[in-house]
Amino acid sequence: MLPAVVSGQPPLVLLPFDRARVVVAGLGSAALWLSFGLQHGMVRLLLGGRQGLPLAARPWLNAMVTAGLLRGVGGGFGFGHEMLRQAIAPPQRD
């Protein structure tokens, strides 16, 4: 682009339409990726506020498994006892 500017042409003259589409798609993808990262960070901060879920949730959840309050289910966690689930989580309507 520098040769176009030196010769007095607009900088986008050397950018063909095909390449412009790739640049726009790349910038759009980067913007979406950053927005998802920003949303994830905001949710983590909101959950961590006022002594809520700690920011390092995995060690805390593993400690709850060790204490017997939770149990590992696949890649996630579930309540260790049905009575505990009923006391903490309200019943869901189908």
Short mmCIF file of C-alpha atoms in Angstrom, two decimals:
data_model
loop_
_atom_site.label_atom_id
_atom_site.label_comp_id
_atom_site.label_asym_id
_atom_site.label_seq_id
_atom_site.Cartn_x
_atom_site.Cartn_y
_atom_site.Cartn_z
CA MET A 1 0.00 0.00 0.00
CA LEU A 2 2.93 2.32 0.58
CA PRO A 3 3.76 2.56 -3.18
CA ALA A 4 0.19 3.70 -3.87
CA VAL A 5 0.43 6.44 -1.24
CA VAL A 6 3.83 7.59 -2.52
CA SER A 7 2.52 7.83 -6.09
CA GLY A 8 -0.50 9.87 -4.95
CA GLN A 9 -3.13 7.12 -5.32
CA PRO A 10 -5.56 6.17 -2.57
CA PRO A 11 -4.16 3.31 -0.43
CA LEU A 12 -7.01 0.90 -1.22
CA VAL A 13 -6.31 0.96 -5.00
CA LEU A 14 -3.88 -1.93 -4.63
CA LEU A 15 -6.35 -3.99 -2.57
CA PRO A 16 -8.42 -6.12 -4.98
CA PHE A 17 -12.02 -6.96 -4.15
CA ASP A 18 -11.22 -10.62 -3.34
CA ARG A 19 -8.58 -9.63 -0.86
CA ALA A 20 -10.81 -6.90 0.59
CA ARG A 21 -13.46 -9.54 1.37
CA VAL A 22 -10.85 -11.62 3.20
CA VAL A 23 -9.70 -8.59 5.20
CA VAL A 24 -13.28 -7.65 6.12
CA ALA A 25 -14.09 -11.25 7.08
CA GLY A 26 -10.95 -11.43 9.21
CA LEU A 27 -11.77 -8.17 10.98
CA GLY A 28 -15.36 -9.32 11.55
CA SER A 29 -14.18 -12.64 12.96
CA ALA A 30 -11.72 -10.90 15.25
CA ALA A 31 -14.46 -8.55 16.49
CA LEU A 32 -16.79 -11.48 17.24
CA TRP A 33 -14.04 -13.41 19.00
CA LEU A 34 -13.20 -10.39 21.15
CA SER A 35 -16.86 -9.77 21.97
CA PHE A 36 -17.30 -13.38 23.15
CA GLY A 37 -14.18 -13.05 25.27
CA LEU A 38 -15.46 -9.80 26.73
CA GLN A 39 -18.85 -11.37 27.50
CA HIS A 40 -17.17 -14.35 29.16
CA GLY A 41 -15.03 -12.03 31.28
CA MET A 42 -18.03 -9.97 32.35
CA VAL A 43 -20.00 -13.06 33.37
CA ARG A 44 -17.03 -14.36 35.38
CA LEU A 45 -16.66 -11.01 37.15
CA LEU A 46 -20.38 -10.79 37.89
CA LEU A 47 -20.45 -14.33 39.29
CA GLY A 48 -17.35 -13.62 41.37
CA GLY A 49 -18.70 -10.41 42.89
CA ARG A 50 -20.02 -10.19 46.45
CA GLN A 51 -18.46 -13.47 47.58
CA GLY A 52 -20.17 -15.48 44.83
CA LEU A 53 -18.51 -18.10 42.67
CA PRO A 54 -14.72 -17.70 42.86
CA LEU A 55 -12.87 -16.66 39.69
CA ALA A 56 -10.84 -19.89 39.91
CA ALA A 57 -13.97 -22.06 39.84
CA ARG A 58 -12.41 -25.45 38.99
CA PRO A 59 -10.36 -25.79 42.23
CA TRP A 60 -13.36 -24.64 44.26
CA LEU A 61 -15.65 -27.16 42.53
CA ASN A 62 -13.06 -29.93 43.06
CA ALA A 63 -12.96 -29.00 46.76
CA MET A 64 -16.77 -29.36 46.87
CA VAL A 65 -16.40 -32.84 45.29
CA THR A 66 -13.85 -33.73 47.99
CA ALA A 67 -16.26 -32.46 50.66
CA GLY A 68 -19.04 -34.63 49.20
CA LEU A 69 -21.37 -31.77 48.27
CA LEU A 70 -20.88 -32.28 44.53
CA ARG A 71 -19.97 -35.23 42.34
CA GLY A 72 -18.18 -35.29 39.03
CA VAL A 73 -20.52 -36.11 36.12
CA GLY A 74 -18.73 -36.43 32.80
CA GLY A 75 -16.99 -33.09 32.27
CA GLY A 76 -19.25 -31.24 34.72
CA PHE A 77 -20.58 -31.45 38.22
CA GLY A 78 -23.83 -32.55 39.85
CA PHE A 79 -25.21 -32.46 43.37
CA GLY A 80 -23.88 -35.21 45.61
CA HIS A 81 -27.23 -35.93 47.26
CA GLU A 82 -30.80 -35.58 46.05
CA MET A 83 -31.91 -33.90 49.29
CA LEU A 84 -29.16 -31.29 48.88
CA ARG A 85 -30.29 -30.58 45.31
CA GLN A 86 -33.89 -30.17 46.45
CA ALA A 87 -32.84 -27.82 49.26
CA ILE A 88 -30.66 -25.59 47.07
CA ALA A 89 -32.13 -25.72 43.59
CA PRO A 90 -35.85 -25.11 43.10
CA PRO A 91 -37.71 -27.78 41.15
CA GLN A 92 -37.81 -27.15 37.41
CA ARG A 93 -41.06 -27.23 35.51
CA ASP A 94 -41.10 -29.06 32.17
#
